[in-house]
PDB file of C-alpha atoms and ligand atoms in Angstrom:
ATOM      1  CA  UNK A 282       0.000   0.000   0.000  1.00 77.00           C
ATOM      2  CA  UNK A 283       1.149   3.490  -0.855  1.00 93.00           C
ATOM      3  CA  UNK A 284       2.504   5.284   2.247  1.00 95.00           C
ATOM      4  CA  UNK A 285       0.773   8.581   1.552  1.00 97.00           C
ATOM      5  CA  UNK A 286      -2.539   6.822   0.901  1.00 96.00           C
ATOM      6  CA  UNK A 287      -2.181   4.919   4.191  1.00 97.00           C
ATOM      7  CA  UNK A 288      -1.370   8.089   6.150  1.00 98.00           C
ATOM      8  CA  UNK A 289      -4.446   9.838   4.737  1.00 97.00           C
ATOM      9  CA  UNK A 290      -6.751   6.835   5.158  1.00 97.00           C
ATOM     10  CA  UNK A 291      -5.924   5.821   8.728  1.00 98.00           C
ATOM     11  CA  UNK A 292      -8.349   7.128  11.292  1.00 98.00           C
ATOM     12  CA  UNK A 293      -9.308   6.296  14.840  1.00 98.00           C
ATOM     13  CA  UNK A 294     -11.812   3.446  15.003  1.00 99.00           C
ATOM     14  CA  UNK A 295     -14.248   3.422  17.914  1.00 98.00           C
ATOM     15  CA  UNK A 296     -16.552   0.570  16.886  1.00 98.00           C
ATOM     16  CA  UNK A 297     -15.282  -2.964  16.226  1.00 98.00           C
ATOM     17  CA  UNK A 298     -16.493  -6.335  15.052  1.00 98.00           C
ATOM     18  CA  UNK A 299     -16.039  -8.985  17.746  1.00 98.00           C
ATOM     19  CA  UNK A 300     -13.955 -11.177  15.370  1.00 98.00           C
ATOM     20  CA  UNK A 301     -10.680 -12.254  16.986  1.00 98.00           C
ATOM     21  CA  UNK A 302      -7.432 -11.162  15.372  1.00 98.00           C
ATOM     22  CA  UNK A 303      -5.097 -14.029  14.444  1.00 98.00           C
ATOM     23  CA  UNK A 304      -1.935 -13.894  16.538  1.00 98.00           C
ATOM     24  CA  UNK A 305       0.162 -14.187  13.336  1.00 98.00           C
ATOM     25  CA  UNK A 306      -1.435 -11.013  11.964  1.00 98.00           C
ATOM     26  CA  UNK A 307      -0.717  -9.103  15.162  1.00 98.00           C
ATOM     27  CA  UNK A 308       2.831 -10.429  15.135  1.00 98.00           C
ATOM     28  CA  UNK A 309       3.289  -9.113  11.566  1.00 98.00           C
ATOM     29  CA  UNK A 310       1.932  -5.721  12.624  1.00 98.00           C
ATOM     30  CA  UNK A 311       4.299  -5.537  15.590  1.00 98.00           C
ATOM     31  CA  UNK A 312       7.258  -6.904  13.606  1.00 98.00           C
ATOM     32  CA  UNK A 313       6.830  -3.992  11.180  1.00 98.00           C
ATOM     33  CA  UNK A 314       6.132  -1.499  13.971  1.00 98.00           C
ATOM     34  CA  UNK A 315       9.382  -2.142  15.829  1.00 98.00           C
ATOM     35  CA  UNK A 316      11.238  -0.808  12.786  1.00 98.00           C
ATOM     36  CA  UNK A 317      10.326   2.614  14.215  1.00 98.00           C
ATOM     37  CA  UNK A 318      13.247   4.915  14.938  1.00 98.00           C
ATOM     38  CA  UNK A 319      14.190   5.573  18.554  1.00 98.00           C
ATOM     39  CA  UNK A 320      16.706   7.825  20.280  1.00 97.00           C
ATOM     40  CA  UNK A 321      20.186   6.293  19.815  1.00 98.00           C
ATOM     41  CA  UNK A 322      18.335   3.110  18.854  1.00 98.00           C
ATOM     42  CA  UNK A 323      17.530   2.656  22.527  1.00 98.00           C
ATOM     43  CA  UNK A 324      14.290   0.782  21.649  1.00 98.00           C
ATOM     44  CA  UNK A 325      13.068   1.338  25.162  1.00 98.00           C
ATOM     45  CA  UNK A 326       9.583   0.227  24.192  1.00 98.00           C
ATOM     46  CA  UNK A 327       7.805  -2.767  25.641  1.00 98.00           C
ATOM     47  CA  UNK A 328       4.546  -4.160  24.372  1.00 98.00           C
ATOM     48  CA  UNK A 329       1.848  -6.351  25.891  1.00 98.00           C
ATOM     49  CA  UNK A 330      -0.969  -7.590  23.678  1.00 98.00           C
ATOM     50  CA  UNK A 331      -4.121  -8.438  25.590  1.00 98.00           C
ATOM     51  CA  UNK A 332      -7.196 -10.366  24.533  1.00 98.00           C
ATOM     52  CA  UNK A 333      -9.689 -12.875  25.957  1.00 98.00           C
ATOM     53  CA  UNK A 334     -10.217 -13.100  29.702  1.00 98.00           C
ATOM     54  CA  UNK A 335      -7.375 -10.751  30.581  1.00 98.00           C
ATOM     55  CA  UNK A 336      -8.872  -8.025  28.404  1.00 98.00           C
ATOM     56  CA  UNK A 337     -12.354  -8.654  29.782  1.00 98.00           C
ATOM     57  CA  UNK A 338     -10.950  -8.294  33.283  1.00 98.00           C
ATOM     58  CA  UNK A 339      -9.209  -5.013  32.453  1.00 98.00           C
ATOM     59  CA  UNK A 340     -12.371  -3.642  30.839  1.00 98.00           C
ATOM     60  CA  UNK A 341     -14.392  -4.624  33.919  1.00 98.00           C
ATOM     61  CA  UNK A 342     -11.748  -3.295  36.292  1.00 98.00           C
ATOM     62  CA  UNK A 343     -11.593   0.063  34.492  1.00 98.00           C
ATOM     63  CA  UNK A 344     -15.369   0.436  34.597  1.00 98.00           C
ATOM     64  CA  UNK A 345     -15.454  -0.472  38.292  1.00 98.00           C
ATOM     65  CA  UNK A 346     -12.832   2.180  39.047  1.00 98.00           C
ATOM     66  CA  UNK A 347     -14.718   4.738  36.991  1.00 96.00           C
ATOM     67  CA  UNK A 348     -18.035   3.876  38.661  1.00 95.00           C
ATOM     68  CA  UNK A 349     -16.447   4.136  42.104  1.00 97.00           C
ATOM     69  CA  UNK A 350     -15.431   7.700  41.310  1.00 96.00           C
ATOM     70  CA  UNK A 351     -11.728   6.856  41.693  1.00 97.00           C
ATOM     71  CA  UNK A 352      -9.410   9.593  40.440  1.00 96.00           C
ATOM     72  CA  UNK A 353      -7.383   8.404  37.429  1.00 97.00           C
ATOM     73  CA  UNK A 354      -3.738   7.959  38.416  1.00 97.00           C
ATOM     74  CA  UNK A 355      -1.840   7.413  35.156  1.00 98.00           C
ATOM     75  CA  UNK A 356       1.887   6.624  35.196  1.00 98.00           C
ATOM     76  CA  UNK A 357       2.421   9.504  32.760  1.00 97.00           C
ATOM     77  CA  UNK A 358       1.761  13.219  33.022  1.00 93.00           C
ATOM     78  CA  UNK A 359      -1.648  13.906  31.459  1.00 92.00           C
ATOM     79  CA  UNK A 360      -2.309  17.504  32.432  1.00 92.00           C
ATOM     80  CA  UNK A 361      -5.700  18.744  31.156  1.00 94.00           C
ATOM     81  CA  UNK A 362      -5.642  20.826  27.963  1.00 97.00           C
ATOM     82  CA  UNK A 363      -6.432  24.531  27.984  1.00 97.00           C
ATOM     83  CA  UNK A 364      -7.119  27.257  25.410  1.00 98.00           C
ATOM     84  CA  UNK A 365      -7.279  26.260  21.761  1.00 97.00           C
ATOM     85  CA  UNK A 366      -6.205  22.702  22.587  1.00 97.00           C
ATOM     86  CA  UNK A 367      -9.128  22.267  24.988  1.00 98.00           C
ATOM     87  CA  UNK A 368     -11.421  23.739  22.316  1.00 97.00           C
ATOM     88  CA  UNK A 369     -10.272  21.129  19.797  1.00 97.00           C
ATOM     89  CA  UNK A 370     -10.963  18.429  22.373  1.00 97.00           C
ATOM     90  CA  UNK A 371     -14.505  19.816  22.806  1.00 97.00           C
ATOM     91  CA  UNK A 372     -15.006  20.067  19.027  1.00 97.00           C
ATOM     92  CA  UNK A 373     -14.029  16.397  18.673  1.00 97.00           C
ATOM     93  CA  UNK A 374     -16.518  15.349  21.350  1.00 97.00           C
ATOM     94  CA  UNK A 375     -19.271  17.419  19.694  1.00 97.00           C
ATOM     95  CA  UNK A 376     -18.587  15.735  16.336  1.00 97.00           C
ATOM     96  CA  UNK A 377     -18.587  12.243  17.848  1.00 98.00           C
ATOM     97  CA  UNK A 378     -21.769  12.864  19.872  1.00 98.00           C
ATOM     98  CA  UNK A 379     -23.495  14.240  16.773  1.00 98.00           C
ATOM     99  CA  UNK A 380     -22.610  11.137  14.756  1.00 98.00           C
ATOM    100  CA  UNK A 381     -23.699   8.905  17.652  1.00 98.00           C
ATOM    101  CA  UNK A 382     -26.982  10.808  18.091  1.00 98.00           C
ATOM    102  CA  UNK A 383     -26.098  11.714  21.680  1.00 98.00           C
ATOM    103  CA  UNK A 384     -27.598  15.010  22.819  1.00 96.00           C
ATOM    104  CA  UNK A 385     -26.048  17.407  25.311  1.00 90.00           C
ATOM    105  CA  UNK A 386     -28.769  16.678  27.867  1.00 95.00           C
ATOM    106  CA  UNK A 387     -28.605  12.886  27.582  1.00 96.00           C
ATOM    107  CA  UNK A 388     -26.333  12.170  30.526  1.00 95.00           C
ATOM    108  CA  UNK A 389     -26.974   8.443  30.377  1.00 96.00           C
ATOM    109  CA  UNK A 390     -25.822   8.061  26.771  1.00 97.00           C
ATOM    110  CA  UNK A 391     -22.867  10.391  27.316  1.00 96.00           C
ATOM    111  CA  UNK A 392     -21.836   8.293  30.280  1.00 95.00           C
ATOM    112  CA  UNK A 393     -22.249   5.086  28.284  1.00 97.00           C
ATOM    113  CA  UNK A 394     -20.020   6.531  25.564  1.00 97.00           C
ATOM    114  CA  UNK A 395     -17.419   7.559  28.125  1.00 95.00           C
ATOM    115  CA  UNK A 396     -17.420   4.031  29.546  1.00 97.00           C
ATOM    116  CA  UNK A 397     -16.957   2.537  26.079  1.00 98.00           C
ATOM    117  CA  UNK A 398     -13.600   4.291  25.898  1.00 98.00           C
ATOM    118  CA  UNK A 399     -12.537   2.635  29.134  1.00 98.00           C
ATOM    119  CA  UNK A 400     -13.532  -0.688  27.543  1.00 98.00           C
ATOM    120  CA  UNK A 401     -11.207  -0.106  24.581  1.00 98.00           C
ATOM    121  CA  UNK A 402     -14.311   0.567  22.499  1.00 98.00           C
ATOM    122  CA  UNK A 403     -15.137  -3.142  22.853  1.00 98.00           C
ATOM    123  CA  UNK A 404     -12.229  -4.087  20.597  1.00 98.00           C
ATOM    124  CA  UNK A 405     -11.243  -7.783  20.664  1.00 98.00           C
ATOM    125  CA  UNK A 406      -7.662  -6.882  21.576  1.00 98.00           C
ATOM    126  CA  UNK A 407      -5.661  -4.068  23.114  1.00 98.00           C
ATOM    127  CA  UNK A 408      -2.002  -3.214  22.911  1.00 99.00           C
ATOM    128  CA  UNK A 409      -0.345  -1.714  25.977  1.00 99.00           C
ATOM    129  CA  UNK A 410       2.806   0.323  25.372  1.00 98.00           C
ATOM    130  CA  UNK A 411       5.174   0.954  28.252  1.00 98.00           C
ATOM    131  CA  UNK A 412       8.826   1.516  29.042  1.00 98.00           C
ATOM    132  CA  UNK A 413      11.315   0.983  31.801  1.00 98.00           C
ATOM    133  CA  UNK A 414      11.232   3.767  34.376  1.00 98.00           C
ATOM    134  CA  UNK A 415      15.047   4.001  34.191  1.00 98.00           C
ATOM    135  CA  UNK A 416      14.576   5.844  30.870  1.00 98.00           C
ATOM    136  CA  UNK A 417      13.169   9.379  31.137  1.00 97.00           C
ATOM    137  CA  UNK A 418       9.502   9.952  30.450  1.00 97.00           C
ATOM    138  CA  UNK A 419      10.304  12.529  27.749  1.00 96.00           C
ATOM    139  CA  UNK A 420      12.447  10.049  25.816  1.00 97.00           C
ATOM    140  CA  UNK A 421       9.986   7.201  26.023  1.00 97.00           C
ATOM    141  CA  UNK A 422       6.921   9.328  25.253  1.00 97.00           C
ATOM    142  CA  UNK A 423       8.548  10.344  21.999  1.00 98.00           C
ATOM    143  CA  UNK A 424       9.699   6.886  20.944  1.00 98.00           C
ATOM    144  CA  UNK A 425       6.470   5.194  22.007  1.00 98.00           C
ATOM    145  CA  UNK A 426       4.645   7.767  19.885  1.00 98.00           C
ATOM    146  CA  UNK A 427       6.628   6.683  16.863  1.00 98.00           C
ATOM    147  CA  UNK A 428       5.956   3.010  17.419  1.00 98.00           C
ATOM    148  CA  UNK A 429       2.275   3.741  18.109  1.00 98.00           C
ATOM    149  CA  UNK A 430       1.830   5.395  14.713  1.00 98.00           C
ATOM    150  CA  UNK A 431       3.711   2.514  13.069  1.00 98.00           C
ATOM    151  CA  UNK A 432       1.335   0.059  14.765  1.00 98.00           C
ATOM    152  CA  UNK A 433      -1.691   1.985  13.506  1.00 98.00           C
ATOM    153  CA  UNK A 434      -0.390   2.168   9.944  1.00 98.00           C
ATOM    154  CA  UNK A 435       0.767  -1.466   9.824  1.00 98.00           C
ATOM    155  CA  UNK A 436      -2.582  -2.553  11.311  1.00 98.00           C
ATOM    156  CA  UNK A 437      -4.370  -0.561   8.630  1.00 98.00           C
ATOM    157  CA  UNK A 438      -2.399  -2.475   5.996  1.00 97.00           C
ATOM    158  CA  UNK A 439      -3.858  -5.720   7.382  1.00 98.00           C
ATOM    159  CA  UNK A 440      -7.430  -4.405   7.397  1.00 98.00           C
ATOM    160  CA  UNK A 441      -7.386  -3.659  11.115  1.00 98.00           C
ATOM    161  CA  UNK A 442      -8.635  -0.517  12.793  1.00 98.00           C
ATOM    162  CA  UNK A 443      -7.019   1.112  15.798  1.00 99.00           C
ATOM    163  CA  UNK A 444      -7.621   3.830  18.339  1.00 99.00           C
ATOM    164  CA  UNK A 445      -4.711   5.135  20.355  1.00 98.00           C
ATOM    165  CA  UNK A 446      -6.181   5.553  23.809  1.00 98.00           C
ATOM    166  CA  UNK A 447      -5.195   7.171  27.041  1.00 97.00           C
ATOM    167  CA  UNK A 448      -8.541   6.177  28.541  1.00 98.00           C
ATOM    168  CA  UNK A 449      -7.461   2.532  28.662  1.00 98.00           C
ATOM    169  CA  UNK A 450      -4.460   3.225  30.904  1.00 98.00           C
ATOM    170  CA  UNK A 451      -5.830   5.846  33.280  1.00 98.00           C
ATOM    171  CA  UNK A 452      -6.021   3.163  35.964  1.00 98.00           C
ATOM    172  CA  UNK A 453      -2.616   1.504  35.439  1.00 98.00           C
ATOM    173  CA  UNK A 454      -2.989  -0.722  38.514  1.00 98.00           C
ATOM    174  CA  UNK A 455      -5.927  -2.435  36.812  1.00 98.00           C
ATOM    175  CA  UNK A 456      -3.778  -3.062  33.727  1.00 98.00           C
ATOM    176  CA  UNK A 457      -0.915  -4.314  35.929  1.00 98.00           C
ATOM    177  CA  UNK A 458      -3.158  -6.665  37.864  1.00 98.00           C
ATOM    178  CA  UNK A 459      -4.318  -8.562  34.781  1.00 98.00           C
ATOM    179  CA  UNK A 460      -1.178  -8.392  32.610  1.00 98.00           C
ATOM    180  CA  UNK A 461       1.626  -8.715  35.135  1.00 98.00           C
ATOM    181  CA  UNK A 462       3.358  -5.548  33.895  1.00 98.00           C
ATOM    182  CA  UNK A 463       5.580  -4.640  36.858  1.00 98.00           C
ATOM    183  CA  UNK A 464       5.658  -1.364  38.770  1.00 98.00           C
ATOM    184  CA  UNK A 465       9.160  -0.729  37.365  1.00 98.00           C
ATOM    185  CA  UNK A 466       7.570  -0.025  33.947  1.00 98.00           C
ATOM    186  CA  UNK A 467       5.810   3.215  33.038  1.00 98.00           C
ATOM    187  CA  UNK A 468       2.556   2.342  31.302  1.00 98.00           C
ATOM    188  CA  UNK A 469       2.276   5.089  28.714  1.00 98.00           C
ATOM    189  CA  UNK A 470      -0.517   4.447  26.245  1.00 98.00           C
ATOM    190  CA  UNK A 471      -2.867   1.793  24.928  1.00 98.00           C
ATOM    191  CA  UNK A 472      -4.194   1.015  21.479  1.00 99.00           C
ATOM    192  CA  UNK A 473      -7.554  -0.616  20.846  1.00 99.00           C
ATOM    193  CA  UNK A 474      -7.278  -2.881  17.804  1.00 99.00           C
ATOM    194  CA  UNK A 475      -9.689  -4.995  15.788  1.00 98.00           C
ATOM    195  CA  UNK A 476     -11.634  -5.272  12.548  1.00 98.00           C
ATOM    196  CA  UNK A 477     -13.650  -2.067  12.045  1.00 98.00           C
ATOM    197  CA  UNK A 478     -17.431  -2.119  12.133  1.00 98.00           C
ATOM    198  CA  UNK A 479     -17.961   0.297   9.276  1.00 98.00           C
ATOM    199  CA  UNK A 480     -21.643   0.651  10.136  1.00 98.00           C
ATOM    200  CA  UNK A 481     -20.739   2.122  13.520  1.00 98.00           C
ATOM    201  CA  UNK A 482     -21.594   5.854  13.255  1.00 98.00           C
ATOM    202  CA  UNK A 483     -18.497   7.240  15.022  1.00 98.00           C
ATOM    203  CA  UNK A 484     -16.293   5.463  12.474  1.00 98.00           C
ATOM    204  CA  UNK A 485     -17.598   7.864   9.810  1.00 98.00           C
ATOM    205  CA  UNK A 486     -15.706  10.714  11.464  1.00 98.00           C
ATOM    206  CA  UNK A 487     -12.927  12.338   9.488  1.00 96.00           C
ATOM    207  CA  UNK A 488     -11.212  14.497  12.081  1.00 97.00           C
ATOM    208  CA  UNK A 489     -10.286  18.073  11.233  1.00 95.00           C
ATOM    209  CA  UNK A 490      -6.777  19.476  10.890  1.00 97.00           C
ATOM    210  CA  UNK A 491      -5.523  23.016  11.006  1.00 97.00           C
ATOM    211  CA  UNK A 492      -4.525  24.222   7.539  1.00 98.00           C
ATOM    212  CA  UNK A 493      -0.841  23.764   6.840  1.00 98.00           C
ATOM    213  CA  UNK A 494      -0.146  27.514   6.750  1.00 96.00           C
ATOM    214  CA  UNK A 495      -1.255  27.754  10.405  1.00 97.00           C
ATOM    215  CA  UNK A 496       1.262  25.203  11.623  1.00 97.00           C
ATOM    216  CA  UNK A 497       4.286  25.560   9.343  1.00 98.00           C
ATOM    217  CA  UNK A 498       6.891  28.302   9.297  1.00 98.00           C
ATOM    218  CA  UNK A 499       9.065  28.369   6.205  1.00 97.00           C
ATOM    219  CA  UNK A 500      12.512  29.870   6.729  1.00 97.00           C
ATOM    220  CA  UNK A 501      14.317  31.250   3.696  1.00 97.00           C
ATOM    221  CA  UNK A 502      11.752  29.683   1.336  1.00 96.00           C
ATOM    222  CA  UNK A 503      10.147  32.025  -1.201  1.00 87.00           C
TER     223      UNK A 503
HETATM  224  C1  FMN B  69      -1.873  10.165  22.832  1.00 59.62           C
HETATM  225  C2  FMN B  69      -3.269   9.926  22.313  1.00 59.62           C
HETATM  226  C3  FMN B  69      -4.274   9.601  23.212  1.00 59.62           C
HETATM  227  C4  FMN B  69      -5.570   9.368  22.745  1.00 59.62           C
HETATM  228  N1  FMN B  69      -6.540   8.999  23.626  1.00 59.62           N
HETATM  229  C5  FMN B  69      -7.799   8.791  23.182  1.00 59.62           C
HETATM  230  C6  FMN B  69      -8.802   8.374  24.086  1.00 59.62           C
HETATM  231  O1  FMN B  69      -8.563   8.166  25.274  1.00 59.62           O
HETATM  232  N2  FMN B  69     -10.056   8.190  23.597  1.00 59.62           N
HETATM  233  C7  FMN B  69     -10.372   8.391  22.280  1.00 59.62           C
HETATM  234  O2  FMN B  69     -11.527   8.211  21.892  1.00 59.62           O
HETATM  235  N3  FMN B  69      -9.421   8.759  21.388  1.00 59.62           N
HETATM  236  C8  FMN B  69      -8.148   8.961  21.814  1.00 59.62           C
HETATM  237  N4  FMN B  69      -7.167   9.325  20.926  1.00 59.62           N
HETATM  238  C9  FMN B  69      -7.497   9.458  19.504  1.00 59.62           C
HETATM  239  C10 FMN B  69      -7.592  10.941  19.093  1.00 59.62           C
HETATM  240  O3  FMN B  69      -8.797  11.484  19.552  1.00 59.62           O
HETATM  241  C11 FMN B  69      -7.496  11.010  17.547  1.00 59.62           C
HETATM  242  O4  FMN B  69      -6.238  10.549  17.138  1.00 59.62           O
HETATM  243  C12 FMN B  69      -7.699  12.433  17.040  1.00 59.62           C
HETATM  244  O5  FMN B  69      -8.992  12.876  17.327  1.00 59.62           O
HETATM  245  C13 FMN B  69      -7.461  12.506  15.532  1.00 59.62           C
HETATM  246  O6  FMN B  69      -8.351  11.638  14.874  1.00 59.62           O
HETATM  247  P1  FMN B  69      -7.866  10.470  13.922  1.00 59.62           P
HETATM  248  O7  FMN B  69      -7.003   9.547  14.726  1.00 59.62           O
HETATM  249  O8  FMN B  69      -9.138   9.795  13.453  1.00 59.62           O
HETATM  250  O9  FMN B  69      -7.086  11.088  12.790  1.00 59.62           O
HETATM  251  C14 FMN B  69      -5.870   9.520  21.356  1.00 59.62           C
HETATM  252  C15 FMN B  69      -4.840   9.831  20.463  1.00 59.62           C
HETATM  253  C16 FMN B  69      -3.555  10.022  20.932  1.00 59.62           C
HETATM  254  C17 FMN B  69      -2.460  10.338  19.940  1.00 59.62           C
END
């Protein structure tokens, strides 16, 4: 598949078919993904792929934490957005709720949608990305970002949809409990993965981008 076509076509998938993903397919995705660059080739990324009972337990555990009103305590710094960045977050939610037919007043449906995120959007598998705490958070955030995008693009090649998700790892102790990831590792991000349900309304979303001229500065170019 053409790289540019893949970059333009990938999008976050928030509705999945229940079909399991063959382990060989996931292995091919991850084999390609670990070709990502990393600072001084440190490759400080570690990956756990979760499905079946373990994933069910994490989904249940996350929802229980959420329902109990427990404050999220992620291993990584996830300060709330402000200003224009917060506005883009709101705009995204408005677009998704519109597609899903969820009104502003419908607290029940909004809550149900929120919970779906903590259940990895009911994907049949989830990928947890983490790194050893001996490597700085700044370094590993960057390199895990690169491998995350590689995973999403390689998955797309194999007909799989993905959604990079912080919601899945906001209660890292739940993830630890059912995966065995030790405390010495910083759980950084998760990726929901599975075959897209193209009839699912939120999957119709094509997210907006700022025009190029608003984000690029050309130096010494005419
Ligand atoms: C670091 C990171 C965390 C994210 N966390 C979530 C999340 O918790 N829930 C969610 O629905 N989407 C999440 N996303 C997906 C973004 O909302 C999505 O990438 C963005 O809206 C652009 O849309 P696109 O991926 O379809 O191009 C996350 C993406 C990134 C890169």
